[in-house]
Short mmCIF file of C-alpha atoms in Angstrom, two decimals:
data_model
loop_
_atom_site.label_atom_id
_atom_site.label_comp_id
_atom_site.label_asym_id
_atom_site.label_seq_id
_atom_site.Cartn_x
_atom_site.Cartn_y
_atom_site.Cartn_z
CA MET A 9 171.38 111.60 122.24
CA GLY A 10 172.19 108.30 120.70
CA PRO A 11 172.90 106.67 117.40
CA ASN A 12 170.33 106.98 114.61
CA CYS A 13 169.44 110.56 115.45
CA LEU A 14 169.23 113.57 113.17
CA GLY A 15 170.53 115.99 115.81
CA PHE A 16 168.98 119.21 117.08
CA PHE A 17 168.46 122.84 116.15
CA ASN A 18 167.30 126.08 117.71
CA THR A 19 166.13 128.68 115.19
CA GLY A 20 166.11 131.38 117.88
CA ASN A 21 169.91 131.55 117.82
CA ASN A 22 170.50 129.97 114.38
CA LEU A 23 172.07 126.83 115.87
CA ASN A 24 171.80 123.89 113.48
CA ALA A 25 173.48 120.71 114.76
CA THR A 26 171.64 118.39 112.37
CA PHE A 27 172.25 116.73 109.05
CA ALA A 28 169.41 118.85 107.66
CA LYS A 29 170.07 121.40 104.97
CA GLN A 30 170.34 125.06 105.92
CA GLY A 31 167.41 127.42 105.48
CA LEU A 32 165.24 126.29 108.38
CA ILE A 33 162.11 128.37 108.86
CA LYS A 34 161.64 130.02 112.25
CA GLY A 35 158.37 129.21 113.98
CA GLY A 36 156.68 128.83 117.32
CA VAL A 37 156.55 125.04 117.68
CA ALA A 38 159.17 122.83 119.33
CA ALA A 39 159.32 119.16 118.32
CA VAL A 40 160.97 116.07 119.81
CA PHE A 41 161.32 112.93 117.70
CA GLN A 42 162.79 109.57 118.57
CA SER A 43 163.25 108.58 114.94
CA GLY A 44 165.72 110.41 112.75
CA ALA A 45 163.82 109.25 109.65
CA LEU A 46 160.52 110.63 110.98
CA GLY A 47 162.30 113.86 111.88
CA VAL A 48 163.61 114.22 108.30
CA ALA A 49 160.10 113.58 106.97
CA ALA A 50 158.68 116.25 109.31
CA LEU A 51 161.31 118.76 108.20
CA ASP A 52 160.63 118.00 104.53
CA TRP A 53 156.90 118.48 105.11
CA ALA A 54 157.51 121.71 107.01
CA LYS A 55 159.68 123.13 104.24
CA GLU A 56 157.12 122.21 101.57
CA TYR A 57 154.29 123.95 103.43
CA GLY A 58 156.26 126.87 104.90
CA PHE A 59 155.90 125.64 108.48
CA GLY A 60 158.57 126.64 110.99
CA PHE A 61 159.95 125.20 114.20
CA SER A 62 161.48 127.03 117.15
CA LYS A 63 163.39 123.97 118.33
CA PHE A 64 163.81 120.45 117.00
CA VAL A 65 165.38 117.40 118.65
CA SER A 66 165.85 113.90 117.28
CA LEU A 67 166.88 111.52 120.07
CA GLY A 68 167.72 108.39 118.08
CA ASN A 69 168.37 105.31 120.23
CA LYS A 70 168.61 107.43 123.40
CA MET A 71 172.00 106.10 124.43
CA ASP A 72 172.84 109.10 126.65
CA LEU A 73 169.75 111.32 126.78
CA GLU A 74 166.03 110.64 126.79
CA GLU A 75 162.86 112.72 126.59
CA SER A 76 162.91 113.74 130.26
CA ASP A 77 166.42 115.17 129.83
CA ILE A 78 165.31 117.33 126.93
#
């Protein structure tokens, strides 16, 4: 993962390695974003509407990892 990323989380084991606030809702959808800003917007939307994610990854500038690695 590279610069300008939000990080990643896995609600199945309560791992939150993002800058997002705690209290993530567990769900059945995994999401991969390149943009940290778009990822934050998606998380804000999800919280507002009670939507949950199982896993979430924001790759940023993909300095070390890219979509195929995830």
